[in-house]
Short mmCIF file of C-alpha atoms and ligand atoms in Angstrom, two decimals:
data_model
loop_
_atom_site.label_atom_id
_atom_site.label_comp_id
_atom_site.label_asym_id
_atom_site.label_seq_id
_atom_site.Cartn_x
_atom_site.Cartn_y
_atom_site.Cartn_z
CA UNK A 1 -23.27 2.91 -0.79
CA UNK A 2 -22.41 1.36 2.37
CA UNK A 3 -20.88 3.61 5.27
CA UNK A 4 -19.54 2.89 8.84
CA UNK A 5 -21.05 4.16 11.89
CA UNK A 6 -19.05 4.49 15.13
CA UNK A 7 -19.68 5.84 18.38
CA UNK A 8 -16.02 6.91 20.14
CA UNK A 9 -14.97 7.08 23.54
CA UNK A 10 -14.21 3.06 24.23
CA UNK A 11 -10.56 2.20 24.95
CA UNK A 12 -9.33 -0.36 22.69
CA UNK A 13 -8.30 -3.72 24.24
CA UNK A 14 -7.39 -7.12 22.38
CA UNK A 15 -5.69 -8.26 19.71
CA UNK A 16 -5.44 -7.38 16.02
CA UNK A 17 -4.21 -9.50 13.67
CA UNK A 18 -2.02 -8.09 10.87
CA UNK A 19 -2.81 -9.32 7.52
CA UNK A 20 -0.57 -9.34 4.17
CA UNK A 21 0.19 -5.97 2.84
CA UNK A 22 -1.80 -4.67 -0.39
CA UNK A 23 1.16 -3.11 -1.48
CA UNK A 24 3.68 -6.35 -1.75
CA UNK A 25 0.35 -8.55 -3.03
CA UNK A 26 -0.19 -6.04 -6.22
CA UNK A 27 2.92 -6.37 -7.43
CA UNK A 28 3.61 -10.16 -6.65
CA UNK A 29 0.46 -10.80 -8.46
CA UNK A 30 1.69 -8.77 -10.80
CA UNK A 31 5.08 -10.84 -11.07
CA UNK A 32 3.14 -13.78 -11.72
CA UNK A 33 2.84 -12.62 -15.05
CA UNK A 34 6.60 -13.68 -16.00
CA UNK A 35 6.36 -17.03 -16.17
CA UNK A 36 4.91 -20.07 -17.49
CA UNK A 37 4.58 -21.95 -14.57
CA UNK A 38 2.49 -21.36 -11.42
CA UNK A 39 3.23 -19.22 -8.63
CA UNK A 40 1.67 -19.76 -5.70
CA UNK A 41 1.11 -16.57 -3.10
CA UNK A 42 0.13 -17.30 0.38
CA UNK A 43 -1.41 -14.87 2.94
CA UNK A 44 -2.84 -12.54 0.40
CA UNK A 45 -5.33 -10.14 1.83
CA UNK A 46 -9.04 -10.37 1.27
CA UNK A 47 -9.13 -6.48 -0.58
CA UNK A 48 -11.02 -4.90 -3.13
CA UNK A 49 -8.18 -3.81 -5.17
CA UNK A 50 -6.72 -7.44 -4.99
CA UNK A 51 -10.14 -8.63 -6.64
CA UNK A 52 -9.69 -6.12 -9.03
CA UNK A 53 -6.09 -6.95 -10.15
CA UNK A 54 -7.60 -10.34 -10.17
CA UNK A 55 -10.05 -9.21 -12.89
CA UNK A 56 -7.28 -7.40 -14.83
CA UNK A 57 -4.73 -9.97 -14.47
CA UNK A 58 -7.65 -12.47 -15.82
CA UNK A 59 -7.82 -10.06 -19.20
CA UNK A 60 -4.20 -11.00 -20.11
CA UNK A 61 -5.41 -14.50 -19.94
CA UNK A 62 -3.93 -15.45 -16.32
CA UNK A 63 -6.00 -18.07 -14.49
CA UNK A 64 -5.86 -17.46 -10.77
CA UNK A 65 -7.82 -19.78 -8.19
CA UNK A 66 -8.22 -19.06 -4.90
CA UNK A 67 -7.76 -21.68 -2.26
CA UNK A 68 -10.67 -21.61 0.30
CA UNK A 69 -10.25 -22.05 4.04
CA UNK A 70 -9.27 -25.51 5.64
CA UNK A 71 -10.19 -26.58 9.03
CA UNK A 72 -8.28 -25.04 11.76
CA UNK A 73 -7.51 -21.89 9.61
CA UNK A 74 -7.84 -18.71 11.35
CA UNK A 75 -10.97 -16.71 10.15
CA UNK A 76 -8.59 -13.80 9.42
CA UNK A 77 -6.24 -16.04 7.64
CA UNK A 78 -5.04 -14.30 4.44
CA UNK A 79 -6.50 -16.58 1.04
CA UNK A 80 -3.90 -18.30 -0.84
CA UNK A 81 -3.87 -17.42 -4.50
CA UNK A 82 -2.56 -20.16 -6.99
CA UNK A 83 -1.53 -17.83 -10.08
CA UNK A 84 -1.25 -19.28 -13.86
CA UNK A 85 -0.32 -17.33 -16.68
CA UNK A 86 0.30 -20.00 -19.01
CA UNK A 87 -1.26 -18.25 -21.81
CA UNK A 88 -0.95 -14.70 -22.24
CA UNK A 89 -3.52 -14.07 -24.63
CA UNK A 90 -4.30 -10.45 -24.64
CA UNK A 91 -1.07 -7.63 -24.07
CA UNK A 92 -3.77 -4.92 -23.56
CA UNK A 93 -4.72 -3.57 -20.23
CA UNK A 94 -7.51 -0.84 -21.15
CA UNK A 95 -8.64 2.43 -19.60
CA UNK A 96 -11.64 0.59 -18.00
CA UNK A 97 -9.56 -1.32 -15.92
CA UNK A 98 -6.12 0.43 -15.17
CA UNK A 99 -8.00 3.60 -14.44
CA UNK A 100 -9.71 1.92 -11.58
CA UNK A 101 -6.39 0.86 -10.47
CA UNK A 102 -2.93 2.74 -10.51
CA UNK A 103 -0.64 0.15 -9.43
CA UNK A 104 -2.56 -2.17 -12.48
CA UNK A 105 -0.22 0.31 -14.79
CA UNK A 106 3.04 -2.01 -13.54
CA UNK A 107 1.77 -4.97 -15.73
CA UNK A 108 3.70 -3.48 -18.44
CA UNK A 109 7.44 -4.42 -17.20
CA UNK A 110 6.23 -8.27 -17.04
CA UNK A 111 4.58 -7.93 -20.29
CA UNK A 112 6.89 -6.50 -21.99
CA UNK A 113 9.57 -8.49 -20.54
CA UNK A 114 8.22 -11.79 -21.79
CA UNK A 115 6.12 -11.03 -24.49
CA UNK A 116 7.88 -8.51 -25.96
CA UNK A 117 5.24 -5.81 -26.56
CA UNK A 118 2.24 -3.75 -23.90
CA UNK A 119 0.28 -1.73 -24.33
CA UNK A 120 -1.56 -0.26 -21.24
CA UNK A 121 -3.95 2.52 -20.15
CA UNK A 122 -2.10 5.78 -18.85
CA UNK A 123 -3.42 5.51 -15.20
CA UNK A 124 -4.01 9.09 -15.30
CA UNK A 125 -3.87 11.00 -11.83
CA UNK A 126 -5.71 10.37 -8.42
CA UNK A 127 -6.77 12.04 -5.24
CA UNK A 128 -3.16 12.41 -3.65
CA UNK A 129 -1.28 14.14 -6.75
CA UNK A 130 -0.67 13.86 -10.40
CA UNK A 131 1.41 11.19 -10.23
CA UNK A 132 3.46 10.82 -13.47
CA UNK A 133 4.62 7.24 -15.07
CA UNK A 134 7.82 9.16 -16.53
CA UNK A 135 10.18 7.79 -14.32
CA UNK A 136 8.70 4.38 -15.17
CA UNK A 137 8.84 4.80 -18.93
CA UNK A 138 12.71 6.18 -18.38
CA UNK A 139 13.71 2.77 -17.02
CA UNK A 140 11.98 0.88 -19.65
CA UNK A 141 13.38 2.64 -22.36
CA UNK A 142 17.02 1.92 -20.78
CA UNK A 143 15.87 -1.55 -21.03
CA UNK A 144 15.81 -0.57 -24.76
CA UNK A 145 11.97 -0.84 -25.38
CA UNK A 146 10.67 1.96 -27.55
CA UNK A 147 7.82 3.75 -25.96
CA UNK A 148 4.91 5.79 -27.80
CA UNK A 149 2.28 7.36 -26.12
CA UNK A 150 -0.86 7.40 -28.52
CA UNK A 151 -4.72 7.67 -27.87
CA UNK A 152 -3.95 7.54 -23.92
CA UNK A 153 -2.03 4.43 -24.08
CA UNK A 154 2.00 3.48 -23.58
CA UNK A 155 2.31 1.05 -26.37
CA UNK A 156 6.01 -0.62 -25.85
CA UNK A 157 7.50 -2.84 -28.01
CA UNK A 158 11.01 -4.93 -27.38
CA UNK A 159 11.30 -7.04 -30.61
CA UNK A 160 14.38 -8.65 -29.71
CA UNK A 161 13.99 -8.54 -26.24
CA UNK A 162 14.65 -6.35 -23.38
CA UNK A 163 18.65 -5.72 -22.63
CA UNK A 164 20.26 -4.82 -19.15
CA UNK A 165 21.77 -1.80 -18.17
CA UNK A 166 21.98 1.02 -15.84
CA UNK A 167 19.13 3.15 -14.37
CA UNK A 168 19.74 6.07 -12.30
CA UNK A 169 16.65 7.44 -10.45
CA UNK A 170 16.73 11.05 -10.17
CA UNK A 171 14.08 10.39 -7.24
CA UNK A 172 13.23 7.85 -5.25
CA UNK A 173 10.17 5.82 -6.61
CA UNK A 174 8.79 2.53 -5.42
CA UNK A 175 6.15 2.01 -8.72
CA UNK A 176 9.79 2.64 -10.79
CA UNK A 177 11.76 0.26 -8.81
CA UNK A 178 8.84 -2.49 -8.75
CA UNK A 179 9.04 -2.14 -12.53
CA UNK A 180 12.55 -1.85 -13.38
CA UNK A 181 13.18 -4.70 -11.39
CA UNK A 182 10.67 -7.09 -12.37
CA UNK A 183 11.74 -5.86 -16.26
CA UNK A 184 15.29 -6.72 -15.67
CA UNK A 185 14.44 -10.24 -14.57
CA UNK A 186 14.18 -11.10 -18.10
CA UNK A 187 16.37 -8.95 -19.97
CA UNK A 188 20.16 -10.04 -21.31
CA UNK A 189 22.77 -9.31 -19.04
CA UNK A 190 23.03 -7.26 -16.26
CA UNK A 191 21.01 -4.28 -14.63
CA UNK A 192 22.07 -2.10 -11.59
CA UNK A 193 19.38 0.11 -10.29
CA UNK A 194 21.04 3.26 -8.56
CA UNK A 195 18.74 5.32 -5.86
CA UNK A 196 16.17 2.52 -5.78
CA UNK A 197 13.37 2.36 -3.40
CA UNK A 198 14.55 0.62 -0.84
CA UNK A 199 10.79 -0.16 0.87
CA UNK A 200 9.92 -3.33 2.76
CA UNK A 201 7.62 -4.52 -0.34
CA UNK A 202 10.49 -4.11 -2.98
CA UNK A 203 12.11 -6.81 -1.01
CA UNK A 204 9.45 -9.22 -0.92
CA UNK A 205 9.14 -9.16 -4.41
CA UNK A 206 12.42 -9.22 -4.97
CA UNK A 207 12.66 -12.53 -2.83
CA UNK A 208 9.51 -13.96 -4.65
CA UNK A 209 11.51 -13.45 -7.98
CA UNK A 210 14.64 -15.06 -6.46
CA UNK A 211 12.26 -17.86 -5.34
CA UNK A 212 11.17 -17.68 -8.84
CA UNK A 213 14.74 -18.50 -10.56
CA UNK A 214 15.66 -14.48 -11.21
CA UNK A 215 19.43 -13.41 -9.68
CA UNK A 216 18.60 -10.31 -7.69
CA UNK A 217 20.68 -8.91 -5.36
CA UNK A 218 21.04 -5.69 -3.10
CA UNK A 219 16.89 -5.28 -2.80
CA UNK A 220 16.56 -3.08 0.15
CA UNK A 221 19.56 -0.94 -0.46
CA UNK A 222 19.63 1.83 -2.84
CA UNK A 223 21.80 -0.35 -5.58
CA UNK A 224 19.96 -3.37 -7.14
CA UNK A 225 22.26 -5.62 -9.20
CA UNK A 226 20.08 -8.09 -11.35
CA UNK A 227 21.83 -10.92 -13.55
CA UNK A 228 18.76 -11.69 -16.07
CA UNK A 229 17.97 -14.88 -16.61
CA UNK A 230 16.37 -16.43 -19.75
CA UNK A 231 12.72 -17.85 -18.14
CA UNK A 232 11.43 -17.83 -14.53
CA UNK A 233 9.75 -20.83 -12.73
CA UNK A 234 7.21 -21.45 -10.59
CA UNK A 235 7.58 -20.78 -6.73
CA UNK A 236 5.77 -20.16 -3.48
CA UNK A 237 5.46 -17.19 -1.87
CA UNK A 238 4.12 -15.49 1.74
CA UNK A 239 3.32 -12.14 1.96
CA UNK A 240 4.76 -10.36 4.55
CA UNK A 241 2.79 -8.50 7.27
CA UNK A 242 1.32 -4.69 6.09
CA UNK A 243 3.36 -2.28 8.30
CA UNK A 244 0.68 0.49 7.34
CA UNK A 245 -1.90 -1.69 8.79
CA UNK A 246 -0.35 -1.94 11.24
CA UNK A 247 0.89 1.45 11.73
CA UNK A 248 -2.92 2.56 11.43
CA UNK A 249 -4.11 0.11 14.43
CA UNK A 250 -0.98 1.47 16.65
CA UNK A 251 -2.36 4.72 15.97
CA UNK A 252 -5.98 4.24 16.60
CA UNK A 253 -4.70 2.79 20.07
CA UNK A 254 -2.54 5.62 20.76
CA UNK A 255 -5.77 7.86 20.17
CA UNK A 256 -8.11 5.88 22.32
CA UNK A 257 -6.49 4.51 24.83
CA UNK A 258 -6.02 0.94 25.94
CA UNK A 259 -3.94 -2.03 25.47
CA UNK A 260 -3.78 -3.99 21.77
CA UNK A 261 -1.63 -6.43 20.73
CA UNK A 262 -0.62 -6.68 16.78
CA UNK A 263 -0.10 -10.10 16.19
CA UNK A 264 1.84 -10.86 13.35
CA UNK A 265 3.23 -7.52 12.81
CA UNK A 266 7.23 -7.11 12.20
CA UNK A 267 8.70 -4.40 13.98
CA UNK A 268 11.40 -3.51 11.60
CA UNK A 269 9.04 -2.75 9.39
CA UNK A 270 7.82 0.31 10.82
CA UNK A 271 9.95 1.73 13.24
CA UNK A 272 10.76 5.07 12.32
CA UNK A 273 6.25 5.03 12.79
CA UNK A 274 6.96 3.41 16.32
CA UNK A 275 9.96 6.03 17.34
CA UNK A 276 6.92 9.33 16.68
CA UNK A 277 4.23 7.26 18.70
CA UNK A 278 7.14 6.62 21.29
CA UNK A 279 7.34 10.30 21.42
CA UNK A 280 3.69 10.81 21.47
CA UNK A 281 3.61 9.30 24.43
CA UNK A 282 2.50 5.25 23.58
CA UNK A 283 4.22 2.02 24.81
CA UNK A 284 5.48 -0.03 22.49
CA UNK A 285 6.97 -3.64 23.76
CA UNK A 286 7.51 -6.30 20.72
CA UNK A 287 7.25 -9.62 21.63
CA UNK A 288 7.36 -13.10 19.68
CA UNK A 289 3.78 -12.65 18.74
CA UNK A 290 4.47 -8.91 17.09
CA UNK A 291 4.16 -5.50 18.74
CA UNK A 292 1.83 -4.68 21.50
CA UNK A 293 0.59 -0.97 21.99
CA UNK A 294 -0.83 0.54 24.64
CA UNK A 295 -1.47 4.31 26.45
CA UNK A 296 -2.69 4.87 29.78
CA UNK A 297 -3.69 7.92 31.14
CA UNK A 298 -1.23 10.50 29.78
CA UNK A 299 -2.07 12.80 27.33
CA UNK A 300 0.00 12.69 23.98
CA UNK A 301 2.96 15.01 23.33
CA UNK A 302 2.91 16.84 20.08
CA UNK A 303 5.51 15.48 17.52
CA UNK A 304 7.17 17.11 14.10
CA UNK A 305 7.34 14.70 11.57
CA UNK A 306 8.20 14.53 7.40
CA UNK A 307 7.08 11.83 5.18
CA UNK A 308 10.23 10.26 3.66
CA UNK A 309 11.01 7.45 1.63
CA UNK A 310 11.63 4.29 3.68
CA UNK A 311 13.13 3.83 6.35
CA UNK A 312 11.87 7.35 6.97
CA UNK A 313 8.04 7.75 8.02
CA UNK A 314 5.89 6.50 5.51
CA UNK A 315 3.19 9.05 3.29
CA UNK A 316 1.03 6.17 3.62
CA UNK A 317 1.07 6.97 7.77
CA UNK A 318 0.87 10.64 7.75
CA UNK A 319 -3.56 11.18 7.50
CA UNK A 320 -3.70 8.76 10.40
CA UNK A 321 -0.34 10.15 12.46
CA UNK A 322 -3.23 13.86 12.02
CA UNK A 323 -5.75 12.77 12.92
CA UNK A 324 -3.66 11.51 16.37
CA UNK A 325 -1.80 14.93 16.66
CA UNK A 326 -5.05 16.79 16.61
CA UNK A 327 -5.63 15.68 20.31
CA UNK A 328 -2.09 15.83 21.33
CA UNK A 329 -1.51 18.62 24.34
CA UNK A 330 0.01 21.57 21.92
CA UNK A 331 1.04 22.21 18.32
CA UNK A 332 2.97 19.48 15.80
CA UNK A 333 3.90 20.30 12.46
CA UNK A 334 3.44 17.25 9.61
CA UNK A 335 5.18 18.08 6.27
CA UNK A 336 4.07 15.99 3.34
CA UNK A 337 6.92 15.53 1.31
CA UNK A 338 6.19 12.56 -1.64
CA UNK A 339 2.99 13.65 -2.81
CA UNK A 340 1.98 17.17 -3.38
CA UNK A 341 -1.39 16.81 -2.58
CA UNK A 342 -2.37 14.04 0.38
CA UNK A 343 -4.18 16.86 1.97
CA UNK A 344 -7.72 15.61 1.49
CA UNK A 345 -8.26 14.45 5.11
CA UNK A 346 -7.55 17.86 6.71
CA UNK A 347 -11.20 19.47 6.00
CA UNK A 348 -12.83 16.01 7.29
CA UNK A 349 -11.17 16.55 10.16
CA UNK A 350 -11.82 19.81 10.65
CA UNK A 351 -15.71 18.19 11.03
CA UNK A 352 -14.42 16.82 14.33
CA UNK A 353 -13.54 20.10 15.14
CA UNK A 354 -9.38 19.39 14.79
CA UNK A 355 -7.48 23.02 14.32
CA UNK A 356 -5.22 22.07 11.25
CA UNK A 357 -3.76 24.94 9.76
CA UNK A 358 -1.77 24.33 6.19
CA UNK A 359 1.03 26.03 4.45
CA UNK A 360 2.14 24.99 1.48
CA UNK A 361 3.28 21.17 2.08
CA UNK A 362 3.43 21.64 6.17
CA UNK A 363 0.43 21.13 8.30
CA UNK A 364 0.34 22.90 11.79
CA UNK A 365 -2.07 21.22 14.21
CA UNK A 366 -2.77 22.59 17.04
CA UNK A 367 -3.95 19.90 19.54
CA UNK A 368 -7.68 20.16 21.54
CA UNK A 369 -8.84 18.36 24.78
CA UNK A 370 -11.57 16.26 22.73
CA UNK A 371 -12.84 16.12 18.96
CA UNK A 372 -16.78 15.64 18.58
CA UNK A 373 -17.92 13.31 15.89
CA UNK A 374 -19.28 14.36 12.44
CA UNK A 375 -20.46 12.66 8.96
CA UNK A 376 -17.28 12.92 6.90
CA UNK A 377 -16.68 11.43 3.61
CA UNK A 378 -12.69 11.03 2.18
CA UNK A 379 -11.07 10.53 -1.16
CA UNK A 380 -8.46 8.08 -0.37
CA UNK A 381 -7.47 5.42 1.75
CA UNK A 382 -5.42 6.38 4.62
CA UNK A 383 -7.15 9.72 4.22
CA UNK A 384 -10.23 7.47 4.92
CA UNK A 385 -9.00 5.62 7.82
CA UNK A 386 -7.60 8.68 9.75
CA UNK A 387 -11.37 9.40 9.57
CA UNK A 388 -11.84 6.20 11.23
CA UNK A 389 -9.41 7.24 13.94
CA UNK A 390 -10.89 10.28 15.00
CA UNK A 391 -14.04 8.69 15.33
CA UNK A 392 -13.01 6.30 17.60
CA UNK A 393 -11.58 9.13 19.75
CA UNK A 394 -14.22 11.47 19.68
CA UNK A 395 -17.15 12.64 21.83
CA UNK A 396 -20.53 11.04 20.03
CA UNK A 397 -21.37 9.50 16.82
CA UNK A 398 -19.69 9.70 13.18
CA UNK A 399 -20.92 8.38 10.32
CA UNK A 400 -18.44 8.07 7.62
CA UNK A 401 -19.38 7.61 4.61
CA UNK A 402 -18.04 6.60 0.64
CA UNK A 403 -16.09 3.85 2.48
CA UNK A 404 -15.12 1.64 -0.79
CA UNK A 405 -11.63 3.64 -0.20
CA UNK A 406 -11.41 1.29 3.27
CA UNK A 407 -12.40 -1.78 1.25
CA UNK A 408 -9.42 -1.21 -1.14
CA UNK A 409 -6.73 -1.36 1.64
CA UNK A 410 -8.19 -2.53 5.09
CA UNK A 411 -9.33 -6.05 5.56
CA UNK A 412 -12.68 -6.46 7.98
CA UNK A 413 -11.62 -3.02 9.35
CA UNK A 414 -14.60 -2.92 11.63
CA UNK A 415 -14.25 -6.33 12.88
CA UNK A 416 -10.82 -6.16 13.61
CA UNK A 417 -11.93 -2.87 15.59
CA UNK A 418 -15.16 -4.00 17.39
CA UNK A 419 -13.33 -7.34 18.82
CA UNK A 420 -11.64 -4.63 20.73
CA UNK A 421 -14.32 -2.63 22.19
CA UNK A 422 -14.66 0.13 19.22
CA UNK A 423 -18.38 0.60 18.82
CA UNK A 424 -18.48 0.45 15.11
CA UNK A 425 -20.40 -0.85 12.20
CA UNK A 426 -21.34 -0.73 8.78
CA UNK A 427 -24.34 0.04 7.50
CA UNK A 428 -24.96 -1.22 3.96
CA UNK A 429 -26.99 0.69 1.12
C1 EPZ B 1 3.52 3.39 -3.83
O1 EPZ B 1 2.98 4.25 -4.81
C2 EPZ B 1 2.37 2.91 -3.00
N1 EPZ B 1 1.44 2.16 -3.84
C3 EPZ B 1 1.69 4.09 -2.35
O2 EPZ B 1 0.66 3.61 -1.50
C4 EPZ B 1 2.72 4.85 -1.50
O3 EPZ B 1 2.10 6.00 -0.96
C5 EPZ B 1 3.91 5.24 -2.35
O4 EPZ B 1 4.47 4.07 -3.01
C6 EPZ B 1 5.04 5.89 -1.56
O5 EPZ B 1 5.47 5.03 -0.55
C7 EPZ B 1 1.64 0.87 -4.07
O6 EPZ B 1 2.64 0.28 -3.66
C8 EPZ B 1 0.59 0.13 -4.82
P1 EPZ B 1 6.17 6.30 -6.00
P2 EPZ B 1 3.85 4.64 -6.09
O7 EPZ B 1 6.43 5.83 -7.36
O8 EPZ B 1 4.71 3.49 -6.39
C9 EPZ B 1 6.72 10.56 -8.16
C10 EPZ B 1 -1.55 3.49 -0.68
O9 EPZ B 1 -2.32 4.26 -0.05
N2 EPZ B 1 6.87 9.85 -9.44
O10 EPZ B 1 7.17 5.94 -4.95
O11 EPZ B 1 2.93 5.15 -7.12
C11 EPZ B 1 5.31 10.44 -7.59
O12 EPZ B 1 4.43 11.36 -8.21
C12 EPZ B 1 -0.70 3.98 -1.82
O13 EPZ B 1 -1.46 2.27 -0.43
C13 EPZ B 1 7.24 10.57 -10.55
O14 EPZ B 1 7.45 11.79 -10.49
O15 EPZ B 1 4.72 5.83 -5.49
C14 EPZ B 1 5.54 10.72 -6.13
O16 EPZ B 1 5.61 12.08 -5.91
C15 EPZ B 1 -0.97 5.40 -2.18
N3 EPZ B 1 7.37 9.91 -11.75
C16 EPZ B 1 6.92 10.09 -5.89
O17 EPZ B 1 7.54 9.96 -7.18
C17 EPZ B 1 7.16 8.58 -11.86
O18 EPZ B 1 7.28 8.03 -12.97
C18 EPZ B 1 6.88 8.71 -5.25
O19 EPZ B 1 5.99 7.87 -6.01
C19 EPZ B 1 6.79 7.83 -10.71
C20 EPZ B 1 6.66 8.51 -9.50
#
């Protein structure tokens, strides 16, 4: 299994160039699903879990060819993805493949919407919580589809098609929204989503539907009004910039020191992220190529911070935003609010030596002078790359290792990192 080696201590300097978030690219692939005709998805990032919704998507008989590189593309340049699903031939999406996969689960709402009937693996739960599909089922069934859960699967049916109406959200979920709104597309008459997720990636996709001949409006507030529409065409579509990619980079640089540019990145995307680094003591200037980050000299100031839905600061942030605070110059307090368990990063970073101290859904970390690299090993992501982080920052060598999590959601992670200074590299086998 490969693993990535890095020796901290460099300042990073340069520029990083933001690619297409993972979580707008899963569902527009997703969306693909709901019509005949091709859509057409540029700037999709190079990512394990986007080759594996590849695979599933190519189960339910979707034909997807990637576009290779033309002269004068940039080498990080995110692939273009040319999506068919002509032919549905298969409704099925089995345990093998959804339980590698949660977002994989979503294919039901397009499914369902034009074919009439799913049936799909229960993704079961994950490192960061149990994470139930209720909500999801909830809004289908106000669709009118009839739901049965038998043998581990959510078999859904909609013989005479799917029928609009309106879902009220006792919480605030962005795998519900993605899949009431994507369900609605096609369904007769009129849906309003009430206490939607009102995330960056919910509007892309509800722009690529638009694009796509669906009447969605009010994506990005907490009311979504969609007029369904009898078939969706084929479009083109760009995926906007990943603001936790982003986020993570601003952190790393915040950590080590230096001067980074984030080319491509959008601001508005993250800036309730960019107010706590603010605090902490960065510099953050946008300018018409992005955001550019940079700390000199100063130590960081501690910060208190909650994970919220957006605009508040994102879950997806809050392993990385630790793994800063753990050098900051006295005690911050993190509470993890939208999953019950996205604590797996704070024994890895006790390895470095970090003083994390947790209670109940609120992390205390008390801040040292310098953390000393370890071998550390995580079981998610961002949990992952707040490993990376600390590395960067600390005194010596870390090796971490089971780094497939990095693969699913960070694109040539160590390149992007070395080009500015970080001594790191992977070591395969
Ligand atoms: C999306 O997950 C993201 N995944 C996550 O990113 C992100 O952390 C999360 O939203 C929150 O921003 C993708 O977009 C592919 P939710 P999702 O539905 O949609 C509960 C990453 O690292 N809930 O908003 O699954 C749920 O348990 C990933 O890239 C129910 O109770 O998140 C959680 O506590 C990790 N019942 C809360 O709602 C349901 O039916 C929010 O979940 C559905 C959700």
């Amino acid at each position: 299994m490969d693993r990535i080696r890095i020796v901290g201590g460099s300042k990073l300097n340069g520029t990083i160039p933001i690619s297409g978030a993972k979580n707008a690219a899963l569902p527009l692939m997703i969306a693909g699903l709901l019509s005949e005709e091709t859509l057409i998805l540029d700037n999709v990032p190079r990512l394990a879990d986007v080759a594996q919704l590849q695979r599933i998507l190519g189960n339910h008989g979707v034909d997807i060819m990637s576009a290779g590189k033309r002269p004068g593309d940039h080498e990080y340049q995110g692939q273009t993805l040319h999506i068919s699903a002509k032919n549905i031939i298969d409704t099925t999406a089995p345990y093998e493949l959804v339980s590698k996969m949660r977002a994989s689960f979503w294919v039901i709402a397009p499914l369902l919407a034009r074919m009439q009937e799913a049936k799909v693996s229960l993704p079961g739960g994950c490192a960061i919580g149990t994470r139930p599909v209720d909500l999801l089922i909830m809004a289908l069934e106000k669709l009118g589809a009839e739901l049965t859960i038998d043998g581990g699967y959510v078999i859904a049916k909609a013989p005479g098609g799917l029928k609009g109406a309106e879902i009220d959200f006792p919480k605030v979920t962005v795998s519900g929204t993605h899949v009431a709104l994507m369900a609605a597309t096609l369904a007769k008459g009129t849906t309003i989503i009430n206490n939607a997720a009102c995330e960056p990636e919910i509007v892309d996709v509800a722009d690529c539907l638009n694009k796509m001949g669906a009447r969605v409006t009010g994506a990005g507030t907490p009311r979504i009004v969609i007029e369904g529409v009898a078939k969706l065409h084929g479009a083109r579509h760009t995926v906007l910039p990943d603001r936790i990619e982003t986020g993570t980079y601003a952190m790393a640089v915040a950590m080590t020191g230096g001067d980074v540019q984030l080319s491509g990145a959008r601001p508005e995307l993250l800036q309730s992220a960019l107010d706590v680094l603010t605090q902490a003591g960065a510099t953050i200037t946008v300018n018409n190529d992005g955001i550019r980050v940079s700390r000199n000299g100063a130590g960081l100031s501690p910060v208190n911070v909650s994970t919220a839905p957006f605009p508040g600061f994102p879950t997806d942030l809050q392993a990385q935003l630790m793994a800063l605070m753990s050098c900051a110059k006295g005690s911050s307090h993190i509470t993890e609010t939208i999953f019950e368990n996205r604590f797996m990063h704070v024994q890895e970073l006790a390895r470095f030596g970090a003083r994390i101290h947790l209670d109940g859904e609120t992390a205390t970390i008390d801040g040292i002078a310098k953390l000393r690299g370890a071998p550390v090993m995580a079981t998610d992501l961002r949990a992952s790359v707040s490993l990376v982080i600390a590395g960067l920052a600390a005194e010596g060598e870390t090796m971490v290792n089971r780094i497939y999590h990095l693969d699913r959601g960070f694109e040539r992670l160590e390149e992007k990192l070395s080009a500015c200074g970080a001594t790191i590299e992977r070591i395969s086998g």
